[in-house]
PDB file of C-alpha atoms in Angstrom:
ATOM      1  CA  UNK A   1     154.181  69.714 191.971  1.00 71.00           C
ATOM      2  CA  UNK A   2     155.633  69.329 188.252  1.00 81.00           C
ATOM      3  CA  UNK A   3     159.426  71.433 188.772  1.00 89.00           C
ATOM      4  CA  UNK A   4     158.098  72.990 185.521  1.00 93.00           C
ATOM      5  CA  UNK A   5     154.522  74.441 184.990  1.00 94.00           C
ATOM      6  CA  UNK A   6     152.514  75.309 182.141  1.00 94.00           C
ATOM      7  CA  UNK A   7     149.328  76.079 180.832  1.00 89.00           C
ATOM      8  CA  UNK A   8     148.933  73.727 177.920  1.00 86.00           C
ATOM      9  CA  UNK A   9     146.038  75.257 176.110  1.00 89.00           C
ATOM     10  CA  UNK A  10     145.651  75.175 173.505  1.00 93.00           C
ATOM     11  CA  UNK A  11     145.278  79.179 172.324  1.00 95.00           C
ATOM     12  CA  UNK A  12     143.717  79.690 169.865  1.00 96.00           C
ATOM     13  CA  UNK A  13     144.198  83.648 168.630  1.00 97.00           C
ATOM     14  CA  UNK A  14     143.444  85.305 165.511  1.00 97.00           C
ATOM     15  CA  UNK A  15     146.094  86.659 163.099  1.00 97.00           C
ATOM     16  CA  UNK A  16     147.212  90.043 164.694  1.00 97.00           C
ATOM     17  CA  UNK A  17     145.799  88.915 168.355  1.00 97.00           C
ATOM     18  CA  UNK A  18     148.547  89.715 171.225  1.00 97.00           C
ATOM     19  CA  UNK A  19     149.042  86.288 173.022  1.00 97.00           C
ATOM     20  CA  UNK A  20     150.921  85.971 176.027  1.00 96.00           C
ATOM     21  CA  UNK A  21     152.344  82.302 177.737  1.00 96.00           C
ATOM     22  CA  UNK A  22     153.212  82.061 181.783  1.00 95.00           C
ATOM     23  CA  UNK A  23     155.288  79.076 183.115  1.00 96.00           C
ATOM     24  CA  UNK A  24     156.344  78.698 186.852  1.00 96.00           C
ATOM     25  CA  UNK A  25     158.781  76.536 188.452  1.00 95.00           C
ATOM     26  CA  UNK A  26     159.721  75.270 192.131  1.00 92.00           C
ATOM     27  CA  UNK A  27     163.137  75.335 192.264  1.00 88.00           C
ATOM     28  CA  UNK A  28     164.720  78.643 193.432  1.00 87.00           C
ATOM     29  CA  UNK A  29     167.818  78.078 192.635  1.00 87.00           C
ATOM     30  CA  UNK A  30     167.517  78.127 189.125  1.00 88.00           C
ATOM     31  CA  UNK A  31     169.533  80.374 187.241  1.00 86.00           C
ATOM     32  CA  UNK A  32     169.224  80.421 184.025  1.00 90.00           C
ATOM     33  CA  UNK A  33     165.732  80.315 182.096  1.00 93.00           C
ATOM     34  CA  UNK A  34     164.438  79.802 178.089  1.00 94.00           C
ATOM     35  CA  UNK A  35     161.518  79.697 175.836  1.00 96.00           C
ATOM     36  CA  UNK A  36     161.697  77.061 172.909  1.00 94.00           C
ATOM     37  CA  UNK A  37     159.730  76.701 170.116  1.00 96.00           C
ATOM     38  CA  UNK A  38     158.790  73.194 168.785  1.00 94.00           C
ATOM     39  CA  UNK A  39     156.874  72.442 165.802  1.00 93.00           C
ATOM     40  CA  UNK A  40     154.748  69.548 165.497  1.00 88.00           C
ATOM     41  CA  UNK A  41     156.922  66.082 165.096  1.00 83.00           C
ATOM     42  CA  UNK A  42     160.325  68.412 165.035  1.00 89.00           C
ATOM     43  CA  UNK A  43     163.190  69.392 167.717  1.00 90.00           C
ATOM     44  CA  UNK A  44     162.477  72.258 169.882  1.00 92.00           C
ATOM     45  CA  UNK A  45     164.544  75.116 168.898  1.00 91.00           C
ATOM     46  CA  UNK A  46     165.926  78.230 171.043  1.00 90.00           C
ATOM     47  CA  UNK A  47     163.383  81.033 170.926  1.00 94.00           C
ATOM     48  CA  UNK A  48     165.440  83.194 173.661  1.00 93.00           C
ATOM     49  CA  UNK A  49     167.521  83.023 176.685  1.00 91.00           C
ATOM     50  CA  UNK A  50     164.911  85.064 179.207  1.00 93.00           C
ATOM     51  CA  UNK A  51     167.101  87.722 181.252  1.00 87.00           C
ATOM     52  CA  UNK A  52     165.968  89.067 184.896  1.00 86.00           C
ATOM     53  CA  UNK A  53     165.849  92.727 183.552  1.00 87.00           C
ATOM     54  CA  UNK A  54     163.385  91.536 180.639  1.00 88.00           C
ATOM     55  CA  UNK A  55     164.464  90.998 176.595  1.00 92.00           C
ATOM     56  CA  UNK A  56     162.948  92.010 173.541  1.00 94.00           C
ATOM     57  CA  UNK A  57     163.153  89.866 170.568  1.00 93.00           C
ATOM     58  CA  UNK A  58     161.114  92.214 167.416  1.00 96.00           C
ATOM     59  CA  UNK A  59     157.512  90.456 168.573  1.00 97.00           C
ATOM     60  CA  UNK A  60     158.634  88.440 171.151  1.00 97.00           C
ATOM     61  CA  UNK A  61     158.813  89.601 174.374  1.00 97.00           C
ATOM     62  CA  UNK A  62     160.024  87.435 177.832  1.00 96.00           C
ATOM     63  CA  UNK A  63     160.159  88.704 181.603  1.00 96.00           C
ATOM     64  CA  UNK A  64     161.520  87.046 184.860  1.00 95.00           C
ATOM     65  CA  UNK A  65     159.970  87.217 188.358  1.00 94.00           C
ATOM     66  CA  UNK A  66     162.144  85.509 190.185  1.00 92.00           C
ATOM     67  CA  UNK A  67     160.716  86.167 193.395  1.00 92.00           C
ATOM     68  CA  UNK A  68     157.433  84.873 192.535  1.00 93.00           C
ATOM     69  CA  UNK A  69     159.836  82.037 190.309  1.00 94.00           C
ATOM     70  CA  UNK A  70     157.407  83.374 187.138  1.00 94.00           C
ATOM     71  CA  UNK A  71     158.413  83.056 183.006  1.00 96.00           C
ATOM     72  CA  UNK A  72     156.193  85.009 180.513  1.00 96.00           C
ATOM     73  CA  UNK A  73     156.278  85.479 176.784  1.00 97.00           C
ATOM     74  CA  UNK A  74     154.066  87.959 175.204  1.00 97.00           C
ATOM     75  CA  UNK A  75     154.072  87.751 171.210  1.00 97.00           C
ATOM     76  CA  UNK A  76     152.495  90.803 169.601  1.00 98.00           C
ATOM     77  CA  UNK A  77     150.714  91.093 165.995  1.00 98.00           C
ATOM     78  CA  UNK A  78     151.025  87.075 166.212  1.00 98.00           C
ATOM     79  CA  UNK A  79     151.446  85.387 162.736  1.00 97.00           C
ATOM     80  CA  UNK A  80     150.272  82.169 160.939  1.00 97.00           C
ATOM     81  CA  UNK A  81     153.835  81.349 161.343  1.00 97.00           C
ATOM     82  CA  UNK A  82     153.177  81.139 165.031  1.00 97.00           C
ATOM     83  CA  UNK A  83     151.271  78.341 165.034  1.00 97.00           C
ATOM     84  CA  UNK A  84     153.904  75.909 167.359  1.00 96.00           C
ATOM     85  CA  UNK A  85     154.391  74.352 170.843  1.00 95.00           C
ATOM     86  CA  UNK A  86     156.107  77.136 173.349  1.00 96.00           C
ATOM     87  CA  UNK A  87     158.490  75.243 175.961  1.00 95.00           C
ATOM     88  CA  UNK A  88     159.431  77.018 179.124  1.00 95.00           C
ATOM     89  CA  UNK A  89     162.663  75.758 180.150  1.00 93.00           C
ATOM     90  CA  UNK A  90     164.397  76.320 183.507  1.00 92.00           C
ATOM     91  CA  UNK A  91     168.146  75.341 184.126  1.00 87.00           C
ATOM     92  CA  UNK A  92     170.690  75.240 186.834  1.00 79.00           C
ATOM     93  CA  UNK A  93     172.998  73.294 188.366  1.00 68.00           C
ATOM     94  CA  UNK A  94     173.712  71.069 185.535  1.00 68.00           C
ATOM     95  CA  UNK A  95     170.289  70.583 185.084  1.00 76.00           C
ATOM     96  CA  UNK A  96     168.156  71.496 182.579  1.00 83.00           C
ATOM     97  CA  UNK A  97     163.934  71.006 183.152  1.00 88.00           C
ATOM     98  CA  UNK A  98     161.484  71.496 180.233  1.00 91.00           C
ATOM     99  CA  UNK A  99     158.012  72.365 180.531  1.00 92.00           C
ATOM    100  CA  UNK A 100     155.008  69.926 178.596  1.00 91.00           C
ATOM    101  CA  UNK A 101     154.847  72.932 176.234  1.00 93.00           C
ATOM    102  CA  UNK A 102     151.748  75.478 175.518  1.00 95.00           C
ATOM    103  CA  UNK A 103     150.183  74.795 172.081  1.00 95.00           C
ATOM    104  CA  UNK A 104     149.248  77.810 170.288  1.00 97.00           C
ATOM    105  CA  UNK A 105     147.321  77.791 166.993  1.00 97.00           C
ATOM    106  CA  UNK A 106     147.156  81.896 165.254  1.00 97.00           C
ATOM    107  CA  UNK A 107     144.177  81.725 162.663  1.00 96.00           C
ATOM    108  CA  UNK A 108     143.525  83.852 159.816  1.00 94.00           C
TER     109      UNK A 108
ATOM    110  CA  UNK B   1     175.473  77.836 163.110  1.00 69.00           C
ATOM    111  CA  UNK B   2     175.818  74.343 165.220  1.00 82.00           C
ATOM    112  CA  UNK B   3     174.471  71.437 163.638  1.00 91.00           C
ATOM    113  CA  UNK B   4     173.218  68.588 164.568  1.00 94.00           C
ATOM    114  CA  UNK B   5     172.066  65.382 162.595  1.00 95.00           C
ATOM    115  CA  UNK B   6     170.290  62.208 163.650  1.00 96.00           C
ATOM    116  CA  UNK B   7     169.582  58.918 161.618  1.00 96.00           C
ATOM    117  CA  UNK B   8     167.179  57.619 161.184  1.00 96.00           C
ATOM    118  CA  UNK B   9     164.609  60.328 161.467  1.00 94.00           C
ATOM    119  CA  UNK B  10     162.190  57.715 161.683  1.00 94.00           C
ATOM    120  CA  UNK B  11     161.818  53.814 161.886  1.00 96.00           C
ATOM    121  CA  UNK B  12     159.175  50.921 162.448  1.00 96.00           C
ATOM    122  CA  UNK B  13     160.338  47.885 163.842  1.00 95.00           C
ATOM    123  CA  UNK B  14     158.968  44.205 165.332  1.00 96.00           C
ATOM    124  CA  UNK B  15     158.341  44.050 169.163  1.00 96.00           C
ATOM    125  CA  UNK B  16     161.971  42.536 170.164  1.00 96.00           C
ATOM    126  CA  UNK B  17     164.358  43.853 167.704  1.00 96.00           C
ATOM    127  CA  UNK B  18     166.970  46.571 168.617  1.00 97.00           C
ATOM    128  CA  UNK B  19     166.681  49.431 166.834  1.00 97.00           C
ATOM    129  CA  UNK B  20     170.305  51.871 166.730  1.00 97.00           C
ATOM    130  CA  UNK B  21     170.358  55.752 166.388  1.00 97.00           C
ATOM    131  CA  UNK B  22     172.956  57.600 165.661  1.00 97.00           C
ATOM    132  CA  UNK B  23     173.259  61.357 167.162  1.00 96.00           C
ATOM    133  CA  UNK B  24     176.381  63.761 165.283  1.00 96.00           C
ATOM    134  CA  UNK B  25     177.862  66.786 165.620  1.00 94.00           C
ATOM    135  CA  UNK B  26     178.388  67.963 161.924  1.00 94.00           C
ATOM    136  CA  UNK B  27     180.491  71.439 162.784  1.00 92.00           C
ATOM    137  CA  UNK B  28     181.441  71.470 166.362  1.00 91.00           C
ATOM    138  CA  UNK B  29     182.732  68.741 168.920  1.00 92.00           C
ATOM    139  CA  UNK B  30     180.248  67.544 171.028  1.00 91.00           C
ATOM    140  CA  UNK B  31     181.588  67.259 174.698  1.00 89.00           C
ATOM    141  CA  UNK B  32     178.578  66.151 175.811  1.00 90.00           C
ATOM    142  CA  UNK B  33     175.319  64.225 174.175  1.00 93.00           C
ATOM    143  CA  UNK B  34     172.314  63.988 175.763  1.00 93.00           C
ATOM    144  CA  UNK B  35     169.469  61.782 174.913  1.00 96.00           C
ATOM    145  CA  UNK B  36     165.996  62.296 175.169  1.00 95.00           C
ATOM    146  CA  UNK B  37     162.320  60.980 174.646  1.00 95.00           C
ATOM    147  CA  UNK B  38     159.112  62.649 174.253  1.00 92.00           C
ATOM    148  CA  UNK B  39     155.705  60.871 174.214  1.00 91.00           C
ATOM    149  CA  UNK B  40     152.524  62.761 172.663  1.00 85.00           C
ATOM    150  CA  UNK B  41     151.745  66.165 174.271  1.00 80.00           C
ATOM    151  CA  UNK B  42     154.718  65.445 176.765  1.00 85.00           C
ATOM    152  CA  UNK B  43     157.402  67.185 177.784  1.00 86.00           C
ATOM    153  CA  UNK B  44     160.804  66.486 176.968  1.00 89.00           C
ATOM    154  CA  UNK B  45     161.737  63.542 178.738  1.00 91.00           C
ATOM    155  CA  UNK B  46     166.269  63.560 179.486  1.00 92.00           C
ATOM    156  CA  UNK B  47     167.039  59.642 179.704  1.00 95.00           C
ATOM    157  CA  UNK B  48     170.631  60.292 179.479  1.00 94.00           C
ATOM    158  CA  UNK B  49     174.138  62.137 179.547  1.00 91.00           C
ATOM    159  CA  UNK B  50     176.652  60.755 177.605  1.00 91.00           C
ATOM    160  CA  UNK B  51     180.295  62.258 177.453  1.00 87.00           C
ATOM    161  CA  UNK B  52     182.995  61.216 174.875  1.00 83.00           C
ATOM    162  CA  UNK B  53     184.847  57.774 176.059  1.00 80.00           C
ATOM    163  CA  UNK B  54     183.108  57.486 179.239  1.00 83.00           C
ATOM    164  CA  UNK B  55     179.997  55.617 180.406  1.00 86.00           C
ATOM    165  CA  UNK B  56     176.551  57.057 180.067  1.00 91.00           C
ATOM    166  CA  UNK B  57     174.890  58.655 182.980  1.00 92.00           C
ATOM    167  CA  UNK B  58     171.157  57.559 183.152  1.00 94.00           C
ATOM    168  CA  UNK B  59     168.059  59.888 184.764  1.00 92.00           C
ATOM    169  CA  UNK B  60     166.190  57.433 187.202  1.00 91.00           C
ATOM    170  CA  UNK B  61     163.865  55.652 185.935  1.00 92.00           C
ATOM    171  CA  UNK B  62     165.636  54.421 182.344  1.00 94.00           C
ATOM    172  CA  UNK B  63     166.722  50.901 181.965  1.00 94.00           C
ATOM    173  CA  UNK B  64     170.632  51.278 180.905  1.00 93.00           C
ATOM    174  CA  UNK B  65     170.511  47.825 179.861  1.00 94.00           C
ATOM    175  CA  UNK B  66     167.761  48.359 177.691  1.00 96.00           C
ATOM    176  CA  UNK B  67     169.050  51.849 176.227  1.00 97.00           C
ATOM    177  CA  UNK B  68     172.229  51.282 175.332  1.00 96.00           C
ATOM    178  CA  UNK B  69     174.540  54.262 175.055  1.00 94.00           C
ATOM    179  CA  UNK B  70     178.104  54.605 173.019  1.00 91.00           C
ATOM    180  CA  UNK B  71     179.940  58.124 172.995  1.00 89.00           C
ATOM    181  CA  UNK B  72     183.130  56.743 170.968  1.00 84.00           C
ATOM    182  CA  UNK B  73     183.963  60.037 169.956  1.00 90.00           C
ATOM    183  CA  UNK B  74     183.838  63.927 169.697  1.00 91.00           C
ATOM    184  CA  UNK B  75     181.237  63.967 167.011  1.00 94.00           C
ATOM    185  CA  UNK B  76     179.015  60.668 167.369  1.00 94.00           C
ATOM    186  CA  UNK B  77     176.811  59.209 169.645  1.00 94.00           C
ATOM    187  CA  UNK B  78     174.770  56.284 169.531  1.00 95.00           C
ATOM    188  CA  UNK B  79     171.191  54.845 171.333  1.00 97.00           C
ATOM    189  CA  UNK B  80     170.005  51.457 170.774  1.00 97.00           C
ATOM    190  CA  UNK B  81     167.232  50.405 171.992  1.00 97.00           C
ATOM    191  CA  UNK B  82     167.262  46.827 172.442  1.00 97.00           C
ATOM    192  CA  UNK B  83     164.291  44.223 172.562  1.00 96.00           C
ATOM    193  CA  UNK B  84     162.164  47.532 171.771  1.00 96.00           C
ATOM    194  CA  UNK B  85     158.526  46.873 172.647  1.00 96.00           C
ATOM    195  CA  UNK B  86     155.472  48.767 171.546  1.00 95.00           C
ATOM    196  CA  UNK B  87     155.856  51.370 174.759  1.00 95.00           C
ATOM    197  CA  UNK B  88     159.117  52.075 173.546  1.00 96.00           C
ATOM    198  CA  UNK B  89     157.573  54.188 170.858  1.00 96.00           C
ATOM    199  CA  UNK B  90     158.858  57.636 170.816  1.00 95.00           C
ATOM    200  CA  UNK B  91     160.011  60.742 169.558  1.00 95.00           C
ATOM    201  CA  UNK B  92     163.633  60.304 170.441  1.00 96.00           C
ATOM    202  CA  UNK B  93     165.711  63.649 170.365  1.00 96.00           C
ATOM    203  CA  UNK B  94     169.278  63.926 170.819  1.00 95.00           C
ATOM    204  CA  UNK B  95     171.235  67.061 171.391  1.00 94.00           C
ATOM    205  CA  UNK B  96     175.046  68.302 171.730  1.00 93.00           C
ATOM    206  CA  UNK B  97     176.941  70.742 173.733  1.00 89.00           C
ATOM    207  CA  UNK B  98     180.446  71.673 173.413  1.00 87.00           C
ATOM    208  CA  UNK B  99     180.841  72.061 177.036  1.00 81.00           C
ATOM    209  CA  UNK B 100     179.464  70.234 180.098  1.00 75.00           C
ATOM    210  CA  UNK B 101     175.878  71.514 180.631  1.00 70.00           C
ATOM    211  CA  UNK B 102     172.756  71.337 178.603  1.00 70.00           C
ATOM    212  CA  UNK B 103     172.324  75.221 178.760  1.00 72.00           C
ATOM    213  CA  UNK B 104     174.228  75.409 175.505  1.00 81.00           C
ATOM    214  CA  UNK B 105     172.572  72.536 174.030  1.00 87.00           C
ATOM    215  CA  UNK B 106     172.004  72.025 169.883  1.00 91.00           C
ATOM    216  CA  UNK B 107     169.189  69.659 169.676  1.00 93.00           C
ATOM    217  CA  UNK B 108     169.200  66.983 166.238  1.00 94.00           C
ATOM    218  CA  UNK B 109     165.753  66.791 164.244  1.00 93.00           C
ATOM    219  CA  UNK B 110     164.661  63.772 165.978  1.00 94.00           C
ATOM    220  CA  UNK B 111     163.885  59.993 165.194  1.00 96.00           C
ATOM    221  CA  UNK B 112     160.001  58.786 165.404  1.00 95.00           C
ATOM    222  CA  UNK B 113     160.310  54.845 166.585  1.00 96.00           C
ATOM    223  CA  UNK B 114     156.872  53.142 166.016  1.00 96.00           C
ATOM    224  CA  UNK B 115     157.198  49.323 167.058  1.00 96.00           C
ATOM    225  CA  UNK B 116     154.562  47.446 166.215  1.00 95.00           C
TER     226      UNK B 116
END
């Protein structure tokens, strides 16, 4: 079992269409937990940190299970703009794991 | 913000040259570098950890003979890939932290290697 799970897709979502992204991971330890954007042929880049109460960020929304050890990000009124690889990425004890990425494309 | 460059962003070499990238931190001091690859529709791959004046610690698996590593100071870090071969081509990130763990981690824009 991959330490970091996702469902690569890809999605493919009209403009406006409510999208959401789940990523799981085996080690229960972890303690600290992300979701990073990358663009095709560019660096990933810090979306947001995902808290255990669950964070807003305007459209972007992430939650924590940790008892099931389950990430989701729910984007609302998704734009054009959207169109990117989402990484799920897990950290913890000086070790940081990133998932293969879910590819979303938002069409008009 | 933290910034992070990498040169070159992209290079295409013969099968058996070494090929050097260079990693910087423009803004902040980089405690710690780490180095990593990602193949098509792959994950991000860590091959390395690299600290300033120490050696390199390699993730199993990655040659450190063949991926050379040089931390010589606070704001520069180096990868050369030596005797590249086409399965060497990459996507080659690097990315800084001013402390000691990757969870504050600024990542540079990349460098595609294509070695023909």
């Amino acid at each position: 079992r991959k330490e970091v799970e996702q469902d690569p897709g890809p999605f493919n979502v009209p403009e406006g269409a409510t999208v959401a992204f789940n990523c799981t991971y085996s080690n229960s330890a972890s303690q600290s937990f992300f979701w990073y954007r990358q663009d095709c042929r560019k660096e990933p880049k810090l979306l947001m940190s995902v808290y255990s109460s669950g964070n807003e960020d305007g459209r972007f929304t992430a939650q924590l299970n940790r008892a099931s050890q389950y990430i989701s990000l729910l984007i609302r009124d998704s734009k054009l703009s959207d169109s990117a690889t989402y990484l799920c990425v897990v950290a913890g004890g000086f070790k940081t794991i990133f998932g293969a990425g879910t590819r979303l494309f938002v069409k008009a | 913000g933290a910034v992070v460059s990498q040169h070159p962003s992209w290079v295409i070499c013969k099968s058996g040259t070494s090929v050097k990238i260079e990693c910087r931190s423009l803004d902040f001091q980089a405690t710690t570098m780490f180095w990593y690859r990602q193949f098509p529709k792959q994950s991000l791959m860590l091959m390395a950890t690299s600290n300033e004046g120490s050696k390199a610690t390699y993730e199993q698996g990655v040659e450190k003979d063949k991926f050379l590593i040089n931390h010589a100071s606070l704001t520069l870090s180096t990868l050369t890939v030596t005797s590249a071969h086409p399965e060497d081509s990459s996507f080659y990130i690097c990315s800084a932290s001013p402390g000691f763990d990757q969870e504050t981690q600024y990542f540079g824009p990349g460098t595609r290697l294509l070695v023909l």
